[in-house]
Amino acid sequence: MQRGTKLSKMILGMNMKKSKPYALIVLFLLSFGVVIGGWFLTEALLLQKQEEFLARTGRIAWQTGMPSALQPAQPGEPGGDLAEGIFFEGQHLSEERMAEVLAVWENGGNELPHEPQKGQMNMEQAIETGKEWIAVMAECGIVPEGLAECDFDKVAARLCTLDTQVDFDDSLLSWWLIQYTEKDVVVSLTVHASTGEVWKASLSMKESDRVSNEYRYKEMLGTAFPFIGRESIESADLIKSDFCEIMPKGLVYAAVKEYQIAVKNQDPVVVIDFWLGTV
């Protein structure tokens, strides 16, 4: 009887030794499956979060060659009701209202990034508006001709407002700040989010890239701000600028100034600023 018991134990021990490697293999495969499954789940969640983020038009920067994330959101998706398709019809502001908005901008304050509200441009629309503005400036010889293709190395955009109380619709305070970079040329635009108009611009380029043209500052200003009207009053003494015009009611001016920045052992950098301000 004892011999039978010992024999049974020996057989059981041998079976356990044989089954142990298989158990380890099964355990390894299960662990591997959990790791791989967790990795795919994590990646899926990250992609979902990324798509949700990019669907909201807030802030983005990308370089040429990267897939565009600026696809219009569909109804029901985040930002879908605000995108309103691919078209944007800007509001018309009176000179009085423009002056009120510009006065708040000039006073400054705490800038708050935010998502587009109803009646405001989304990011794609703002960037395309800026590209159209740059293309016109390039065709007129104010910026290098190559920029007319609007094939930039990098574009960055953000939508902001000011944390302040106003007695008019506060959505009118918002602006898109967009920067386009192509080699040594940088174009920074401030696009009013509700009108879709460029209210400020700064062009920076090497002197060797500066296009020789016969445009006078008056013509440059008219190209940059076509909405200021032909009835504007010219003034050269209002502010420190090369040229400025005052709008018909005398509340808002448009100005342009060109200057150089010396860079050691490099070509000087030419900067041309355009901006609107209050009288």
Coordinates of C-alpha atoms in Angstrom, one line a residue:
M1 CA 0.0 0.0 0.0
Q2 CA 2.8 2.4 0.8
R3 CA 4.6 1.5 -2.4
G4 CA 1.4 2.4 -4.3
T5 CA 1.1 5.7 -2.5
K6 CA 4.7 6.5 -3.2
L7 CA 4.2 5.6 -6.8
S8 CA 1.2 7.8 -7.1
K9 CA 3.0 10.7 -5.6
M10 CA 5.9 10.2 -8.0
I11 CA 3.6 10.2 -11.0
L12 CA 1.7 13.3 -9.6
G13 CA 5.0 15.1 -9.1
M14 CA 6.1 14.2 -12.6
N15 CA 2.8 15.5 -14.0
M16 CA 3.2 18.8 -12.1
K17 CA 6.7 19.2 -13.4
K18 CA 5.5 18.7 -16.9
S19 CA 2.5 21.0 -16.6
K20 CA 4.5 23.8 -14.9
P21 CA 6.2 25.0 -18.2
Y22 CA 2.8 25.0 -19.9
A23 CA 1.3 27.0 -17.1
L24 CA 4.1 29.5 -17.4
I25 CA 3.6 29.8 -21.1
V26 CA -0.1 30.3 -20.7
L27 CA 0.6 32.9 -18.0
F28 CA 3.1 34.7 -20.3
L29 CA 0.6 34.7 -23.2
L30 CA -2.1 36.0 -21.0
S31 CA 0.2 38.8 -19.7
F32 CA 1.3 39.6 -23.2
G33 CA -2.3 39.8 -24.4
V34 CA -3.2 42.1 -21.5
V35 CA -0.2 44.4 -22.3
I36 CA -1.0 44.5 -26.1
G37 CA -4.7 45.0 -25.5
G38 CA -4.0 47.8 -23.0
W39 CA -1.6 49.5 -25.5
F40 CA -4.2 49.4 -28.3
L41 CA -6.9 50.7 -25.9
T42 CA -4.6 53.5 -24.7
E43 CA -3.8 54.5 -28.3
A44 CA -7.5 54.4 -29.3
L45 CA -8.3 56.7 -26.3
L46 CA -5.5 59.1 -27.2
L47 CA -6.6 59.3 -30.8
Q48 CA -10.2 59.9 -29.7
K49 CA -9.1 62.7 -27.3
Q50 CA -6.9 64.2 -30.1
E51 CA -9.8 64.2 -32.5
E52 CA -12.1 65.8 -30.0
F53 CA -9.5 68.5 -29.3
L54 CA -8.8 69.2 -32.9
A55 CA -12.5 69.4 -33.6
R56 CA -12.7 72.3 -31.3
T57 CA -11.2 75.4 -32.9
G58 CA -9.0 76.8 -30.2
R59 CA -5.3 76.7 -30.8
I60 CA -3.1 74.7 -33.1
A61 CA 0.3 74.8 -34.7
W62 CA 1.6 72.5 -37.5
Q63 CA 4.3 72.2 -40.1
T64 CA 4.2 71.5 -43.8
G65 CA 3.8 67.8 -44.5
M66 CA 1.7 67.1 -41.4
P67 CA -1.9 66.0 -42.0
S68 CA -4.3 68.8 -41.7
A69 CA -6.5 68.8 -38.7
L70 CA -8.6 71.7 -39.9
Q71 CA -11.6 69.8 -41.1
P72 CA -15.0 71.4 -40.5
A73 CA -16.8 69.8 -37.6
Q74 CA -20.0 68.1 -38.4
P75 CA -23.4 69.0 -36.8
G76 CA -23.6 67.5 -33.3
E77 CA -19.8 67.3 -32.9
P78 CA -17.8 69.7 -30.7
G79 CA -17.7 73.0 -32.6
G80 CA -20.2 71.8 -35.3
D81 CA -22.8 74.4 -34.6
L82 CA -20.2 77.2 -34.5
A83 CA -18.4 76.2 -37.7
E84 CA -21.6 76.8 -39.7
G85 CA -20.1 75.1 -42.8
I86 CA -17.1 76.5 -44.6
F87 CA -18.5 80.0 -45.2
F88 CA -18.3 82.9 -42.9
E89 CA -20.3 86.1 -43.2
G90 CA -18.7 88.7 -41.0
Q91 CA -20.6 91.4 -39.1
H92 CA -20.5 95.0 -40.2
L93 CA -19.4 97.3 -37.5
S94 CA -19.9 101.0 -37.5
E95 CA -16.9 103.3 -36.9
E96 CA -18.3 104.0 -33.4
R97 CA -18.4 100.3 -32.5
M98 CA -14.9 99.7 -34.0
A99 CA -13.6 102.6 -31.8
E100 CA -15.1 101.0 -28.7
V101 CA -13.6 97.6 -29.4
L102 CA -10.2 99.1 -30.3
A103 CA -10.2 101.2 -27.1
V104 CA -10.7 98.1 -25.0
W105 CA -7.8 96.4 -26.9
E106 CA -5.6 99.4 -26.3
N107 CA -6.3 99.3 -22.6
G108 CA -5.2 95.7 -22.5
G109 CA -5.8 93.3 -19.7
N110 CA -5.9 89.6 -18.9
E111 CA -6.1 87.6 -22.2
L112 CA -8.3 84.6 -22.2
P113 CA -8.0 81.9 -24.9
H114 CA -11.4 80.4 -25.7
E115 CA -13.4 78.5 -28.3
P116 CA -15.4 80.3 -31.1
Q117 CA -18.8 81.6 -30.1
K118 CA -21.8 81.9 -32.4
G119 CA -21.1 84.5 -35.1
Q120 CA -17.3 84.2 -34.8
M121 CA -14.9 82.7 -37.3
N122 CA -13.6 79.2 -36.6
M123 CA -9.9 78.5 -36.9
E124 CA -9.9 77.2 -40.4
Q125 CA -11.8 80.3 -41.6
A126 CA -9.5 82.7 -39.8
I127 CA -6.4 81.0 -41.2
E128 CA -7.8 81.1 -44.8
T129 CA -8.8 84.7 -44.3
G130 CA -5.2 85.5 -43.4
K131 CA -3.8 83.6 -46.4
E132 CA -6.1 85.5 -48.7
W133 CA -4.8 88.8 -47.1
I134 CA -1.2 87.7 -47.6
A135 CA -1.8 86.6 -51.2
V136 CA -3.2 90.1 -52.0
M137 CA -0.2 91.8 -50.3
A138 CA 2.2 89.5 -52.3
E139 CA 0.4 90.2 -55.6
C140 CA 0.8 93.9 -54.9
G141 CA 4.6 93.5 -54.2
I142 CA 4.4 94.4 -50.5
V143 CA 5.6 91.0 -49.4
P144 CA 7.7 88.5 -51.3
E145 CA 5.9 87.2 -54.3
G146 CA 6.5 83.6 -53.3
L147 CA 4.1 84.0 -50.3
A148 CA 1.2 84.2 -52.8
E149 CA 1.3 80.4 -52.9
C150 CA 0.5 80.4 -49.1
D151 CA 2.6 77.3 -48.7
F152 CA 4.0 78.0 -45.3
D153 CA 6.5 76.1 -43.2
K154 CA 4.5 76.7 -40.1
V155 CA 1.2 78.3 -39.1
A156 CA 0.1 78.9 -35.5
A157 CA -3.3 80.3 -34.4
R158 CA -5.1 81.1 -31.2
L159 CA -8.4 82.8 -30.3
C160 CA -8.4 85.2 -27.4
T161 CA -10.6 87.8 -25.7
L162 CA -10.0 90.1 -22.7
D163 CA -11.3 89.5 -19.2
T164 CA -13.2 92.8 -18.9
Q165 CA -16.7 94.1 -18.6
V166 CA -18.2 96.1 -21.6
D167 CA -21.6 97.6 -22.3
F168 CA -21.8 96.0 -25.7
D169 CA -21.7 92.4 -26.9
D170 CA -18.5 91.0 -25.4
S171 CA -18.1 88.6 -28.3
L172 CA -16.9 91.6 -30.4
L173 CA -13.8 91.7 -28.3
S174 CA -12.4 88.4 -29.6
W175 CA -9.5 88.2 -32.1
W176 CA -7.6 85.5 -33.8
L177 CA -3.8 85.9 -33.6
I178 CA -2.2 84.0 -36.5
Q179 CA 1.4 83.7 -37.4
Y180 CA 2.6 82.4 -40.7
T181 CA 6.3 81.4 -41.2
E182 CA 8.1 80.8 -44.5
K183 CA 11.9 80.6 -44.2
D184 CA 13.0 84.0 -43.0
V185 CA 9.6 85.7 -43.6
V186 CA 7.1 86.0 -40.7
V187 CA 3.6 87.4 -41.0
S188 CA 1.7 88.0 -37.8
L189 CA -2.0 88.9 -38.2
T190 CA -4.7 90.0 -35.8
V191 CA -8.0 89.1 -37.3
H192 CA -11.2 90.4 -35.7
A193 CA -13.2 87.2 -35.0
S194 CA -16.7 88.7 -35.7
T195 CA -16.0 90.8 -38.8
G196 CA -13.3 88.6 -40.3
E197 CA -11.2 91.7 -41.0
V198 CA -7.5 92.1 -40.4
W199 CA -7.1 94.9 -37.9
K200 CA -3.3 94.5 -37.2
A201 CA -0.4 93.0 -39.1
S202 CA 3.3 92.8 -38.8
L203 CA 5.5 91.7 -41.6
S204 CA 9.1 90.7 -40.9
M205 CA 11.7 89.7 -43.5
K206 CA 15.3 90.1 -44.4
E207 CA 16.2 93.2 -46.4
S208 CA 17.3 91.0 -49.2
D209 CA 13.7 89.6 -49.4
R210 CA 12.1 93.0 -49.4
V211 CA 10.4 93.5 -52.7
S212 CA 11.3 96.7 -54.5
N213 CA 8.1 98.4 -55.4
E214 CA 6.8 101.8 -56.2
Y215 CA 3.9 101.6 -53.8
R216 CA 3.5 104.5 -51.6
Y217 CA 2.4 104.1 -48.0
K218 CA -1.1 105.3 -48.8
E219 CA -1.5 102.5 -51.4
M220 CA 0.0 100.0 -49.0
L221 CA -2.4 101.1 -46.3
G222 CA -5.4 100.9 -48.7
T223 CA -4.4 97.3 -49.6
A224 CA -4.0 96.2 -46.0
F225 CA -7.3 97.8 -44.8
P226 CA -9.6 98.0 -47.8
F227 CA -12.6 98.6 -45.6
I228 CA -11.5 102.0 -44.2
G229 CA -13.2 103.7 -47.1
R230 CA -12.1 106.4 -49.7
E231 CA -13.4 109.3 -47.6
S232 CA -10.6 108.9 -45.1
I233 CA -8.7 112.0 -44.0
E234 CA -4.9 111.8 -44.3
S235 CA -2.8 112.7 -41.4
A236 CA 1.0 112.4 -40.8
D237 CA 1.2 114.0 -37.4
L238 CA -1.3 112.0 -35.4
I239 CA 1.0 109.2 -34.3
K240 CA 4.6 108.0 -34.8
S241 CA 4.0 106.3 -38.2
D242 CA 5.1 106.8 -41.8
F243 CA 1.6 107.4 -42.9
C244 CA -1.9 107.2 -41.4
E245 CA -5.5 107.9 -42.4
I246 CA -8.4 108.8 -40.2
M247 CA -11.8 107.3 -41.0
P248 CA -14.6 109.7 -41.9
K249 CA -16.1 110.2 -38.4
G250 CA -12.6 110.9 -36.9
L251 CA -12.8 108.1 -34.4
V252 CA -10.5 105.4 -35.9
Y253 CA -7.2 105.7 -37.7
A254 CA -5.2 103.3 -39.8
A255 CA -1.4 103.5 -39.8
V256 CA 1.7 101.9 -41.4
K257 CA 5.3 102.1 -40.3
E258 CA 8.4 100.5 -41.8
Y259 CA 11.7 100.2 -39.9
Q260 CA 14.8 98.0 -39.8
I261 CA 16.3 95.9 -37.1
A262 CA 20.1 95.4 -37.2
V263 CA 21.3 91.8 -36.8
K264 CA 25.0 91.3 -36.2
N265 CA 26.7 89.6 -39.1
Q266 CA 23.4 89.2 -40.9
D267 CA 21.2 91.0 -43.3
P268 CA 19.1 93.7 -41.6
V269 CA 15.5 92.7 -40.8
V270 CA 12.8 94.8 -42.3
V271 CA 9.6 95.1 -40.4
I272 CA 6.4 96.7 -41.7
D273 CA 3.6 97.2 -39.2
F274 CA -0.1 98.0 -40.0
W275 CA -2.6 98.7 -37.3
L276 CA -5.9 100.3 -36.4
G277 CA -6.3 102.6 -33.4
T278 CA -8.5 105.2 -31.8
V279 CA -8.0 108.9 -32.3

